[in-house]
Structure formats: C-alpha cells, structure tokens
Amino acid sequence: MDIYHIWFDLRPGTDERAFAPALSAFLDHMRDEGRIEAWRMMRCKLGLRPDDVREFHIMIETQDLAQLDSAFKAAAARSGEMDTLHFTANAMVTNVKFGLFRDWPDRA
C-alpha cells in the first residue's frame, strides 16, 4: 500500500464547510472509479503541530504506484467531471506540501 500525503492550509476567506464537501466529491469520485482505494482528511487540533506543518492533512491510499499514476493522470486530464471536481477543491487550498510513503518494513 502506498499512501500519498497532502498537507495544506485553506485560502484566506475559504469556508471550511464548503471545502469539505468539495474535497469529498472529488476523492469519492476517484475512489468510485477505482483510481484510489481510500482517503481521509484530518485537521490540526488545538494548534498542536510543528510550525512548518499545515493545518489540514489528507492521506490517500493506493494499491501501488500504477494506481497512483492513474489517479494523477485523471486529475491532470483537464476535461470532464473529474477536472471540474479537482479544480473546485484545489482552488480552495494554499501552502501545499506533498509526500509519498509506504508500509515498512516491506511485507513478504
């Protein structure tokens, strides 16, 4: 399992109550199309985080790099419903940082 991490803040003036359903629509669509396995979003609680860590954190699980590549290609296609859903959520975020992790040690 590969886990793609995204840390970010919301753009100033963005209503988090509008962001949550926009992100859900996009990532649920990805999951329903088999491009990701699962996802979850977390938000910093009580300000307990290092200074360089953003307020929000998304974890996206994929079976392998091939599935992650399929998700990236779909998000970058710039057409159709996927593009609309991606643009809507993406337009609400700033200060984005990414990471890719895997379970370790490797399972035999």
PDB file of N, CA and C in Angstrom:
ATOM      1  N   MET A   1       0.853  -1.174   0.000  1.00  0.00           N
ATOM      2  CA  MET A   1       0.000   0.000   0.000  1.00  0.00           C
ATOM      3  C   MET A   1       0.895   1.233   0.000  1.00  0.00           C
ATOM      4  N   ASP A   2       0.599   2.160  -0.893  1.00  0.00           N
ATOM      5  CA  ASP A   2       1.279   3.461  -0.916  1.00  0.00           C
ATOM      6  C   ASP A   2       0.309   4.489  -0.355  1.00  0.00           C
ATOM      7  N   ILE A   3       0.836   5.428   0.397  1.00  0.00           N
ATOM      8  CA  ILE A   3      -0.006   6.475   0.976  1.00  0.00           C
ATOM      9  C   ILE A   3       0.551   7.827   0.562  1.00  0.00           C
ATOM     10  N   TYR A   4      -0.261   8.556  -0.188  1.00  0.00           N
ATOM     11  CA  TYR A   4       0.092   9.879  -0.684  1.00  0.00           C
ATOM     12  C   TYR A   4      -0.441  10.889   0.320  1.00  0.00           C
ATOM     13  N   HIS A   5       0.442  11.700   0.859  1.00  0.00           N
ATOM     14  CA  HIS A   5       0.080  12.687   1.872  1.00  0.00           C
ATOM     15  C   HIS A   5       0.060  14.081   1.264  1.00  0.00           C
ATOM     16  N   ILE A   6      -0.905  14.861   1.689  1.00  0.00           N
ATOM     17  CA  ILE A   6      -1.005  16.260   1.261  1.00  0.00           C
ATOM     18  C   ILE A   6      -1.269  17.087   2.517  1.00  0.00           C
ATOM     19  N   TRP A   7      -0.394  18.050   2.764  1.00  0.00           N
ATOM     20  CA  TRP A   7      -0.574  18.991   3.869  1.00  0.00           C
ATOM     21  C   TRP A   7      -0.852  20.359   3.254  1.00  0.00           C
ATOM     22  N   PHE A   8      -1.785  21.117   3.817  1.00  0.00           N
ATOM     23  CA  PHE A   8      -2.155  22.398   3.218  1.00  0.00           C
ATOM     24  C   PHE A   8      -2.935  23.253   4.198  1.00  0.00           C
ATOM     25  N   ASP A   9      -3.091  24.494   3.820  1.00  0.00           N
ATOM     26  CA  ASP A   9      -3.981  25.429   4.510  1.00  0.00           C
ATOM     27  C   ASP A   9      -5.097  25.791   3.536  1.00  0.00           C
ATOM     28  N   LEU A  10      -6.188  26.281   4.070  1.00  0.00           N
ATOM     29  CA  LEU A  10      -7.236  26.820   3.204  1.00  0.00           C
ATOM     30  C   LEU A  10      -6.870  28.246   2.829  1.00  0.00           C
ATOM     31  N   ARG A  11      -7.236  28.632   1.623  1.00  0.00           N
ATOM     32  CA  ARG A  11      -7.009  30.017   1.194  1.00  0.00           C
ATOM     33  C   ARG A  11      -7.775  30.958   2.125  1.00  0.00           C
ATOM     34  N   PRO A  12      -7.221  32.122   2.390  1.00  0.00           N
ATOM     35  CA  PRO A  12      -7.946  33.092   3.225  1.00  0.00           C
ATOM     36  C   PRO A  12      -9.346  33.343   2.660  1.00  0.00           C
ATOM     37  N   GLY A  13     -10.312  33.362   3.544  1.00  0.00           N
ATOM     38  CA  GLY A  13     -11.693  33.609   3.145  1.00  0.00           C
ATOM     39  C   GLY A  13     -12.451  32.362   2.729  1.00  0.00           C
ATOM     40  N   THR A  14     -11.771  31.216   2.651  1.00  0.00           N
ATOM     41  CA  THR A  14     -12.446  29.969   2.267  1.00  0.00           C
ATOM     42  C   THR A  14     -13.210  29.415   3.457  1.00  0.00           C
ATOM     43  N   ASP A  15     -14.438  29.055   3.226  1.00  0.00           N
ATOM     44  CA  ASP A  15     -15.281  28.460   4.265  1.00  0.00           C
ATOM     45  C   ASP A  15     -14.991  26.960   4.318  1.00  0.00           C
ATOM     46  N   GLU A  16     -14.505  26.468   5.450  1.00  0.00           N
ATOM     47  CA  GLU A  16     -14.183  25.042   5.552  1.00  0.00           C
ATOM     48  C   GLU A  16     -15.408  24.160   5.353  1.00  0.00           C
ATOM     49  N   ARG A  17     -16.594  24.712   5.612  1.00  0.00           N
ATOM     50  CA  ARG A  17     -17.817  23.943   5.388  1.00  0.00           C
ATOM     51  C   ARG A  17     -18.107  23.780   3.899  1.00  0.00           C
ATOM     52  N   ALA A  18     -17.557  24.623   3.059  1.00  0.00           N
ATOM     53  CA  ALA A  18     -17.684  24.467   1.604  1.00  0.00           C
ATOM     54  C   ALA A  18     -16.575  23.562   1.077  1.00  0.00           C
ATOM     55  N   PHE A  19     -15.414  23.627   1.715  1.00  0.00           N
ATOM     56  CA  PHE A  19     -14.286  22.823   1.248  1.00  0.00           C
ATOM     57  C   PHE A  19     -14.524  21.337   1.471  1.00  0.00           C
ATOM     58  N   ALA A  20     -14.992  20.956   2.642  1.00  0.00           N
ATOM     59  CA  ALA A  20     -15.144  19.535   2.968  1.00  0.00           C
ATOM     60  C   ALA A  20     -15.995  18.779   1.944  1.00  0.00           C
ATOM     61  N   PRO A  21     -17.175  19.268   1.566  1.00  0.00           N
ATOM     62  CA  PRO A  21     -17.944  18.527   0.565  1.00  0.00           C
ATOM     63  C   PRO A  21     -17.316  18.564  -0.829  1.00  0.00           C
ATOM     64  N   ALA A  22     -16.598  19.638  -1.150  1.00  0.00           N
ATOM     65  CA  ALA A  22     -15.926  19.701  -2.462  1.00  0.00           C
ATOM     66  C   ALA A  22     -14.822  18.657  -2.540  1.00  0.00           C
ATOM     67  N   LEU A  23     -14.042  18.523  -1.468  1.00  0.00           N
ATOM     68  CA  LEU A  23     -12.992  17.506  -1.448  1.00  0.00           C
ATOM     69  C   LEU A  23     -13.594  16.107  -1.471  1.00  0.00           C
ATOM     70  N   SER A  24     -14.647  15.900  -0.691  1.00  0.00           N
ATOM     71  CA  SER A  24     -15.315  14.590  -0.681  1.00  0.00           C
ATOM     72  C   SER A  24     -15.819  14.216  -2.068  1.00  0.00           C
ATOM     73  N   ALA A  25     -16.419  15.157  -2.761  1.00  0.00           N
ATOM     74  CA  ALA A  25     -16.934  14.863  -4.104  1.00  0.00           C
ATOM     75  C   ALA A  25     -15.808  14.418  -5.025  1.00  0.00           C
ATOM     76  N   PHE A  26     -14.675  15.105  -4.969  1.00  0.00           N
ATOM     77  CA  PHE A  26     -13.536  14.768  -5.828  1.00  0.00           C
ATOM     78  C   PHE A  26     -12.932  13.411  -5.462  1.00  0.00           C
ATOM     79  N   LEU A  27     -12.585  13.218  -4.200  1.00  0.00           N
ATOM     80  CA  LEU A  27     -11.894  11.979  -3.826  1.00  0.00           C
ATOM     81  C   LEU A  27     -12.833  10.774  -3.808  1.00  0.00           C
ATOM     82  N   ASP A  28     -14.104  10.961  -3.483  1.00  0.00           N
ATOM     83  CA  ASP A  28     -15.056   9.849  -3.590  1.00  0.00           C
ATOM     84  C   ASP A  28     -15.218   9.427  -5.048  1.00  0.00           C
ATOM     85  N   HIS A  29     -15.211  10.387  -5.954  1.00  0.00           N
ATOM     86  CA  HIS A  29     -15.284  10.079  -7.387  1.00  0.00           C
ATOM     87  C   HIS A  29     -14.053   9.269  -7.811  1.00  0.00           C
ATOM     88  N   MET A  30     -12.876   9.676  -7.344  1.00  0.00           N
ATOM     89  CA  MET A  30     -11.647   8.919  -7.632  1.00  0.00           C
ATOM     90  C   MET A  30     -11.760   7.486  -7.108  1.00  0.00           C
ATOM     91  N   ARG A  31     -12.252   7.359  -5.884  1.00  0.00           N
ATOM     92  CA  ARG A  31     -12.397   6.026  -5.282  1.00  0.00           C
ATOM     93  C   ARG A  31     -13.420   5.188  -6.056  1.00  0.00           C
ATOM     94  N   ASP A  32     -14.544   5.791  -6.390  1.00  0.00           N
ATOM     95  CA  ASP A  32     -15.597   5.061  -7.093  1.00  0.00           C
ATOM     96  C   ASP A  32     -15.141   4.595  -8.474  1.00  0.00           C
ATOM     97  N   GLU A  33     -14.205   5.314  -9.080  1.00  0.00           N
ATOM     98  CA  GLU A  33     -13.649   4.914 -10.380  1.00  0.00           C
ATOM     99  C   GLU A  33     -12.476   3.942 -10.235  1.00  0.00           C
ATOM    100  N   GLY A  34     -12.123   3.591  -9.010  1.00  0.00           N
ATOM    101  CA  GLY A  34     -11.040   2.642  -8.768  1.00  0.00           C
ATOM    102  C   GLY A  34      -9.647   3.257  -8.902  1.00  0.00           C
ATOM    103  N   ARG A  35      -9.554   4.570  -8.880  1.00  0.00           N
ATOM    104  CA  ARG A  35      -8.249   5.230  -9.027  1.00  0.00           C
ATOM    105  C   ARG A  35      -7.510   5.367  -7.701  1.00  0.00           C
ATOM    106  N   ILE A  36      -8.241   5.289  -6.591  1.00  0.00           N
ATOM    107  CA  ILE A  36      -7.644   5.235  -5.257  1.00  0.00           C
ATOM    108  C   ILE A  36      -8.426   4.196  -4.454  1.00  0.00           C
ATOM    109  N   GLU A  37      -7.843   3.745  -3.363  1.00  0.00           N
ATOM    110  CA  GLU A  37      -8.517   2.766  -2.513  1.00  0.00           C
ATOM    111  C   GLU A  37      -9.330   3.435  -1.407  1.00  0.00           C
ATOM    112  N   ALA A  38      -8.726   4.410  -0.764  1.00  0.00           N
ATOM    113  CA  ALA A  38      -9.385   5.078   0.359  1.00  0.00           C
ATOM    114  C   ALA A  38      -8.713   6.425   0.591  1.00  0.00           C
ATOM    115  N   TRP A  39      -9.372   7.264   1.368  1.00  0.00           N
ATOM    116  CA  TRP A  39      -8.793   8.546   1.721  1.00  0.00           C
ATOM    117  C   TRP A  39      -9.383   9.008   3.044  1.00  0.00           C
ATOM    118  N   ARG A  40      -8.663   9.918   3.676  1.00  0.00           N
ATOM    119  CA  ARG A  40      -9.182  10.566   4.875  1.00  0.00           C
ATOM    120  C   ARG A  40      -8.566  11.944   4.998  1.00  0.00           C
ATOM    121  N   MET A  41      -9.306  12.851   5.624  1.00  0.00           N
ATOM    122  CA  MET A  41      -8.806  14.199   5.850  1.00  0.00           C
ATOM    123  C   MET A  41      -8.786  14.451   7.348  1.00  0.00           C
ATOM    124  N   MET A  42      -7.727  15.096   7.779  1.00  0.00           N
ATOM    125  CA  MET A  42      -7.586  15.462   9.176  1.00  0.00           C
ATOM    126  C   MET A  42      -7.289  16.947   9.282  1.00  0.00           C
ATOM    127  N   ARG A  43      -7.597  17.495  10.440  1.00  0.00           N
ATOM    128  CA  ARG A  43      -7.326  18.910  10.708  1.00  0.00           C
ATOM    129  C   ARG A  43      -6.605  19.000  12.049  1.00  0.00           C
ATOM    130  N   CYS A  44      -5.637  19.867  12.110  1.00  0.00           N
ATOM    131  CA  CYS A  44      -4.887  20.088  13.336  1.00  0.00           C
ATOM    132  C   CYS A  44      -5.854  20.423  14.471  1.00  0.00           C
ATOM    133  N   LYS A  45      -5.583  19.864  15.629  1.00  0.00           N
ATOM    134  CA  LYS A  45      -6.438  20.112  16.790  1.00  0.00           C
ATOM    135  C   LYS A  45      -5.652  20.896  17.836  1.00  0.00           C
ATOM    136  N   LEU A  46      -6.241  21.929  18.329  1.00  0.00           N
ATOM    137  CA  LEU A  46      -5.670  22.762  19.391  1.00  0.00           C
ATOM    138  C   LEU A  46      -4.329  23.384  19.008  1.00  0.00           C
ATOM    139  N   GLY A  47      -4.076  23.503  17.711  1.00  0.00           N
ATOM    140  CA  GLY A  47      -2.828  24.106  17.256  1.00  0.00           C
ATOM    141  C   GLY A  47      -1.602  23.253  17.519  1.00  0.00           C
ATOM    142  N   LEU A  48      -1.786  21.989  17.858  1.00  0.00           N
ATOM    143  CA  LEU A  48      -0.669  21.098  18.193  1.00  0.00           C
ATOM    144  C   LEU A  48      -0.055  20.512  16.924  1.00  0.00           C
ATOM    145  N   ARG A  49       0.951  21.214  16.424  1.00  0.00           N
ATOM    146  CA  ARG A  49       1.673  20.797  15.224  1.00  0.00           C
ATOM    147  C   ARG A  49       2.968  21.595  15.159  1.00  0.00           C
ATOM    148  N   PRO A  50       3.972  21.055  14.486  1.00  0.00           N
ATOM    149  CA  PRO A  50       5.186  21.857  14.272  1.00  0.00           C
ATOM    150  C   PRO A  50       4.855  23.078  13.407  1.00  0.00           C
ATOM    151  N   ASP A  51       5.629  24.122  13.541  1.00  0.00           N
ATOM    152  CA  ASP A  51       5.378  25.367  12.806  1.00  0.00           C
ATOM    153  C   ASP A  51       5.303  25.178  11.297  1.00  0.00           C
ATOM    154  N   ASP A  52       6.068  24.238  10.747  1.00  0.00           N
ATOM    155  CA  ASP A  52       6.104  24.070   9.293  1.00  0.00           C
ATOM    156  C   ASP A  52       5.080  23.062   8.776  1.00  0.00           C
ATOM    157  N   VAL A  53       4.243  22.519   9.646  1.00  0.00           N
ATOM    158  CA  VAL A  53       3.190  21.595   9.233  1.00  0.00           C
ATOM    159  C   VAL A  53       1.902  22.385   9.058  1.00  0.00           C
ATOM    160  N   ARG A  54       1.207  22.125   7.973  1.00  0.00           N
ATOM    161  CA  ARG A  54      -0.010  22.859   7.627  1.00  0.00           C
ATOM    162  C   ARG A  54      -1.192  22.421   8.490  1.00  0.00           C
ATOM    163  N   GLU A  55      -2.276  23.176   8.423  1.00  0.00           N
ATOM    164  CA  GLU A  55      -3.444  22.914   9.267  1.00  0.00           C
ATOM    165  C   GLU A  55      -4.197  21.640   8.878  1.00  0.00           C
ATOM    166  N   PHE A  56      -4.261  21.347   7.574  1.00  0.00           N
ATOM    167  CA  PHE A  56      -5.010  20.182   7.094  1.00  0.00           C
ATOM    168  C   PHE A  56      -4.059  19.122   6.550  1.00  0.00           C
ATOM    169  N   HIS A  57      -4.497  17.872   6.609  1.00  0.00           N
ATOM    170  CA  HIS A  57      -3.704  16.740   6.133  1.00  0.00           C
ATOM    171  C   HIS A  57      -4.647  15.732   5.489  1.00  0.00           C
ATOM    172  N   ILE A  58      -4.330  15.346   4.261  1.00  0.00           N
ATOM    173  CA  ILE A  58      -5.090  14.313   3.558  1.00  0.00           C
ATOM    174  C   ILE A  58      -4.170  13.114   3.346  1.00  0.00           C
ATOM    175  N   MET A  59      -4.696  11.928   3.573  1.00  0.00           N
ATOM    176  CA  MET A  59      -3.986  10.691   3.266  1.00  0.00           C
ATOM    177  C   MET A  59      -4.791   9.943   2.214  1.00  0.00           C
ATOM    178  N   ILE A  60      -4.144   9.624   1.089  1.00  0.00           N
ATOM    179  CA  ILE A  60      -4.799   8.906   0.001  1.00  0.00           C
ATOM    180  C   ILE A  60      -4.083   7.577  -0.175  1.00  0.00           C
ATOM    181  N   GLU A  61      -4.802   6.482  -0.036  1.00  0.00           N
ATOM    182  CA  GLU A  61      -4.220   5.150  -0.150  1.00  0.00           C
ATOM    183  C   GLU A  61      -4.426   4.586  -1.549  1.00  0.00           C
ATOM    184  N   THR A  62      -3.348   4.031  -2.100  1.00  0.00           N
ATOM    185  CA  THR A  62      -3.421   3.331  -3.384  1.00  0.00           C
ATOM    186  C   THR A  62      -2.752   1.969  -3.234  1.00  0.00           C
ATOM    187  N   GLN A  63      -3.143   1.037  -4.091  1.00  0.00           N
ATOM    188  CA  GLN A  63      -2.563  -0.302  -4.054  1.00  0.00           C
ATOM    189  C   GLN A  63      -1.080  -0.270  -4.380  1.00  0.00           C
ATOM    190  N   ASP A  64      -0.738   0.598  -5.344  1.00  0.00           N
ATOM    191  CA  ASP A  64       0.636   0.643  -5.831  1.00  0.00           C
ATOM    192  C   ASP A  64       0.842   1.934  -6.625  1.00  0.00           C
ATOM    193  N   LEU A  65       2.048   2.103  -7.163  1.00  0.00           N
ATOM    194  CA  LEU A  65       2.345   3.324  -7.919  1.00  0.00           C
ATOM    195  C   LEU A  65       1.564   3.405  -9.226  1.00  0.00           C
ATOM    196  N   ALA A  66       1.211   2.266  -9.801  1.00  0.00           N
ATOM    197  CA  ALA A  66       0.426   2.282 -11.037  1.00  0.00           C
ATOM    198  C   ALA A  66      -0.954   2.896 -10.789  1.00  0.00           C
ATOM    199  N   GLN A  67      -1.580   2.537  -9.680  1.00  0.00           N
ATOM    200  CA  GLN A  67      -2.887   3.115  -9.362  1.00  0.00           C
ATOM    201  C   GLN A  67      -2.750   4.608  -9.057  1.00  0.00           C
ATOM    202  N   LEU A  68      -1.694   4.986  -8.346  1.00  0.00           N
ATOM    203  CA  LEU A  68      -1.466   6.410  -8.067  1.00  0.00           C
ATOM    204  C   LEU A  68      -1.242   7.185  -9.361  1.00  0.00           C
ATOM    205  N   ASP A  69      -0.495   6.604 -10.286  1.00  0.00           N
ATOM    206  CA  ASP A  69      -0.266   7.249 -11.580  1.00  0.00           C
ATOM    207  C   ASP A  69      -1.583   7.436 -12.327  1.00  0.00           C
ATOM    208  N   SER A  70      -2.457   6.459 -12.256  1.00  0.00           N
ATOM    209  CA  SER A  70      -3.773   6.572 -12.888  1.00  0.00           C
ATOM    210  C   SER A  70      -4.568   7.726 -12.283  1.00  0.00           C
ATOM    211  N   ALA A  71      -4.477   7.888 -10.964  1.00  0.00           N
ATOM    212  CA  ALA A  71      -5.177   8.993 -10.295  1.00  0.00           C
ATOM    213  C   ALA A  71      -4.601  10.336 -10.740  1.00  0.00           C
ATOM    214  N   PHE A  72      -3.271  10.422 -10.807  1.00  0.00           N
ATOM    215  CA  PHE A  72      -2.640  11.670 -11.253  1.00  0.00           C
ATOM    216  C   PHE A  72      -3.057  12.015 -12.680  1.00  0.00           C
ATOM    217  N   LYS A  73      -3.050  11.029 -13.557  1.00  0.00           N
ATOM    218  CA  LYS A  73      -3.435  11.273 -14.948  1.00  0.00           C
ATOM    219  C   LYS A  73      -4.884  11.737 -15.050  1.00  0.00           C
ATOM    220  N   ALA A  74      -5.760  11.144 -14.270  1.00  0.00           N
ATOM    221  CA  ALA A  74      -7.173  11.545 -14.294  1.00  0.00           C
ATOM    222  C   ALA A  74      -7.333  12.979 -13.790  1.00  0.00           C
ATOM    223  N   ALA A  75      -6.614  13.325 -12.724  1.00  0.00           N
ATOM    224  CA  ALA A  75      -6.719  14.673 -12.168  1.00  0.00           C
ATOM    225  C   ALA A  75      -6.123  15.720 -13.101  1.00  0.00           C
ATOM    226  N   ALA A  76      -5.161  15.324 -13.907  1.00  0.00           N
ATOM    227  CA  ALA A  76      -4.482  16.272 -14.802  1.00  0.00           C
ATOM    228  C   ALA A  76      -5.105  16.341 -16.195  1.00  0.00           C
ATOM    229  N   ALA A  77      -6.150  15.579 -16.439  1.00  0.00           N
ATOM    230  CA  ALA A  77      -6.727  15.460 -17.785  1.00  0.00           C
ATOM    231  C   ALA A  77      -7.312  16.766 -18.317  1.00  0.00           C
ATOM    232  N   ARG A  78      -7.710  17.657 -17.434  1.00  0.00           N
ATOM    233  CA  ARG A  78      -8.250  18.965 -17.827  1.00  0.00           C
ATOM    234  C   ARG A  78      -9.515  18.863 -18.674  1.00  0.00           C
ATOM    235  N   SER A  79     -10.327  17.846 -18.388  1.00  0.00           N
ATOM    236  CA  SER A  79     -11.606  17.739 -19.094  1.00  0.00           C
ATOM    237  C   SER A  79     -12.580  16.913 -18.259  1.00  0.00           C
ATOM    238  N   GLY A  80     -13.846  17.135 -18.482  1.00  0.00           N
ATOM    239  CA  GLY A  80     -14.885  16.331 -17.876  1.00  0.00           C
ATOM    240  C   GLY A  80     -15.147  16.614 -16.407  1.00  0.00           C
ATOM    241  N   GLU A  81     -15.929  15.724 -15.827  1.00  0.00           N
ATOM    242  CA  GLU A  81     -16.354  15.878 -14.435  1.00  0.00           C
ATOM    243  C   GLU A  81     -15.174  15.841 -13.467  1.00  0.00           C
ATOM    244  N   MET A  82     -14.195  14.973 -13.741  1.00  0.00           N
ATOM    245  CA  MET A  82     -13.034  14.873 -12.853  1.00  0.00           C
ATOM    246  C   MET A  82     -12.318  16.212 -12.751  1.00  0.00           C
ATOM    247  N   ASP A  83     -12.137  16.898 -13.877  1.00  0.00           N
ATOM    248  CA  ASP A  83     -11.458  18.190 -13.867  1.00  0.00           C
ATOM    249  C   ASP A  83     -12.251  19.218 -13.065  1.00  0.00           C
ATOM    250  N   THR A  84     -13.554  19.236 -13.240  1.00  0.00           N
ATOM    251  CA  THR A  84     -14.397  20.171 -12.504  1.00  0.00           C
ATOM    252  C   THR A  84     -14.290  19.930 -11.003  1.00  0.00           C
ATOM    253  N   LEU A  85     -14.369  18.665 -10.594  1.00  0.00           N
ATOM    254  CA  LEU A  85     -14.289  18.328  -9.169  1.00  0.00           C
ATOM    255  C   LEU A  85     -12.912  18.670  -8.597  1.00  0.00           C
ATOM    256  N   HIS A  86     -11.861  18.364  -9.354  1.00  0.00           N
ATOM    257  CA  HIS A  86     -10.500  18.657  -8.902  1.00  0.00           C
ATOM    258  C   HIS A  86     -10.284  20.160  -8.780  1.00  0.00           C
ATOM    259  N   PHE A  87     -10.675  20.907  -9.796  1.00  0.00           N
ATOM    260  CA  PHE A  87     -10.484  22.354  -9.776  1.00  0.00           C
ATOM    261  C   PHE A  87     -11.236  23.007  -8.615  1.00  0.00           C
ATOM    262  N   THR A  88     -12.451  22.559  -8.372  1.00  0.00           N
ATOM    263  CA  THR A  88     -13.267  23.145  -7.303  1.00  0.00           C
ATOM    264  C   THR A  88     -12.577  23.004  -5.951  1.00  0.00           C
ATOM    265  N   ALA A  89     -12.080  21.819  -5.631  1.00  0.00           N
ATOM    266  CA  ALA A  89     -11.403  21.602  -4.346  1.00  0.00           C
ATOM    267  C   ALA A  89     -10.038  22.276  -4.326  1.00  0.00           C
ATOM    268  N   ASN A  90      -9.286  22.125  -5.392  1.00  0.00           N
ATOM    269  CA  ASN A  90      -7.921  22.650  -5.449  1.00  0.00           C
ATOM    270  C   ASN A  90      -7.876  24.175  -5.339  1.00  0.00           C
ATOM    271  N   ALA A  91      -8.882  24.840  -5.854  1.00  0.00           N
ATOM    272  CA  ALA A  91      -8.915  26.303  -5.820  1.00  0.00           C
ATOM    273  C   ALA A  91      -9.059  26.861  -4.407  1.00  0.00           C
ATOM    274  N   MET A  92      -9.384  26.014  -3.450  1.00  0.00           N
ATOM    275  CA  MET A  92      -9.608  26.469  -2.077  1.00  0.00           C
ATOM    276  C   MET A  92      -8.391  26.303  -1.175  1.00  0.00           C
ATOM    277  N   VAL A  93      -7.291  25.755  -1.700  1.00  0.00           N
ATOM    278  CA  VAL A  93      -6.139  25.460  -0.844  1.00  0.00           C
ATOM    279  C   VAL A  93      -4.907  26.275  -1.219  1.00  0.00           C
ATOM    280  N   THR A  94      -3.997  26.394  -0.256  1.00  0.00           N
ATOM    281  CA  THR A  94      -2.740  27.099  -0.455  1.00  0.00           C
ATOM    282  C   THR A  94      -1.678  26.444   0.433  1.00  0.00           C
ATOM    283  N   ASN A  95      -0.428  26.827   0.239  1.00  0.00           N
ATOM    284  CA  ASN A  95       0.681  26.310   1.056  1.00  0.00           C
ATOM    285  C   ASN A  95       0.727  24.787   1.055  1.00  0.00           C
ATOM    286  N   VAL A  96       0.655  24.192  -0.109  1.00  0.00           N
ATOM    287  CA  VAL A  96       0.547  22.745  -0.245  1.00  0.00           C
ATOM    288  C   VAL A  96       1.926  22.086  -0.213  1.00  0.00           C
ATOM    289  N   LYS A  97       1.999  20.980   0.504  1.00  0.00           N
ATOM    290  CA  LYS A  97       3.197  20.137   0.545  1.00  0.00           C
ATOM    291  C   LYS A  97       2.749  18.700   0.348  1.00  0.00           C
ATOM    292  N   PHE A  98       3.594  17.904  -0.314  1.00  0.00           N
ATOM    293  CA  PHE A  98       3.233  16.528  -0.650  1.00  0.00           C
ATOM    294  C   PHE A  98       4.272  15.549  -0.126  1.00  0.00           C
ATOM    295  N   GLY A  99       3.856  14.318   0.076  1.00  0.00           N
ATOM    296  CA  GLY A  99       4.772  13.250   0.451  1.00  0.00           C
ATOM    297  C   GLY A  99       4.198  11.917   0.018  1.00  0.00           C
ATOM    298  N   LEU A 100       5.072  10.969  -0.237  1.00  0.00           N
ATOM    299  CA  LEU A 100       4.657   9.619  -0.613  1.00  0.00           C
ATOM    300  C   LEU A 100       5.353   8.640   0.318  1.00  0.00           C
ATOM    301  N   PHE A 101       4.559   7.837   1.001  1.00  0.00           N
ATOM    302  CA  PHE A 101       5.077   6.875   1.965  1.00  0.00           C
ATOM    303  C   PHE A 101       4.519   5.493   1.646  1.00  0.00           C
ATOM    304  N   ARG A 102       5.155   4.488   2.220  1.00  0.00           N
ATOM    305  CA  ARG A 102       4.692   3.111   2.055  1.00  0.00           C
ATOM    306  C   ARG A 102       4.805   2.406   3.391  1.00  0.00           C
ATOM    307  N   ASP A 103       4.090   1.301   3.506  1.00  0.00           N
ATOM    308  CA  ASP A 103       4.236   0.477   4.699  1.00  0.00           C
ATOM    309  C   ASP A 103       5.670  -0.028   4.761  1.00  0.00           C
ATOM    310  N   TRP A 104       6.195  -0.094   5.982  1.00  0.00           N
ATOM    311  CA  TRP A 104       7.559  -0.567   6.139  1.00  0.00           C
ATOM    312  C   TRP A 104       7.677  -1.261   7.478  1.00  0.00           C
ATOM    313  N   PRO A 105       8.367  -2.334   7.616  1.00  0.00           N
ATOM    314  CA  PRO A 105       9.148  -2.962   6.553  1.00  0.00           C
ATOM    315  C   PRO A 105       8.231  -3.606   5.518  1.00  0.00           C
ATOM    316  N   ASP A 106       8.799  -3.824   4.335  1.00  0.00           N
ATOM    317  CA  ASP A 106       8.017  -4.439   3.274  1.00  0.00           C
ATOM    318  C   ASP A 106       7.467  -5.776   3.729  1.00  0.00           C
ATOM    319  N   ARG A 107       6.262  -6.043   3.315  1.00  0.00           N
ATOM    320  CA  ARG A 107       5.650  -7.338   3.632  1.00  0.00           C
ATOM    321  C   ARG A 107       6.027  -8.336   2.566  1.00  0.00           C
ATOM    322  N   ALA A 108       6.323  -9.529   2.977  1.00  0.00           N
ATOM    323  CA  ALA A 108       6.735 -10.570   2.018  1.00  0.00           C
ATOM    324  C   ALA A 108       5.568 -11.146   1.278  1.00  0.00           C
TER     325      ALA A 108
END
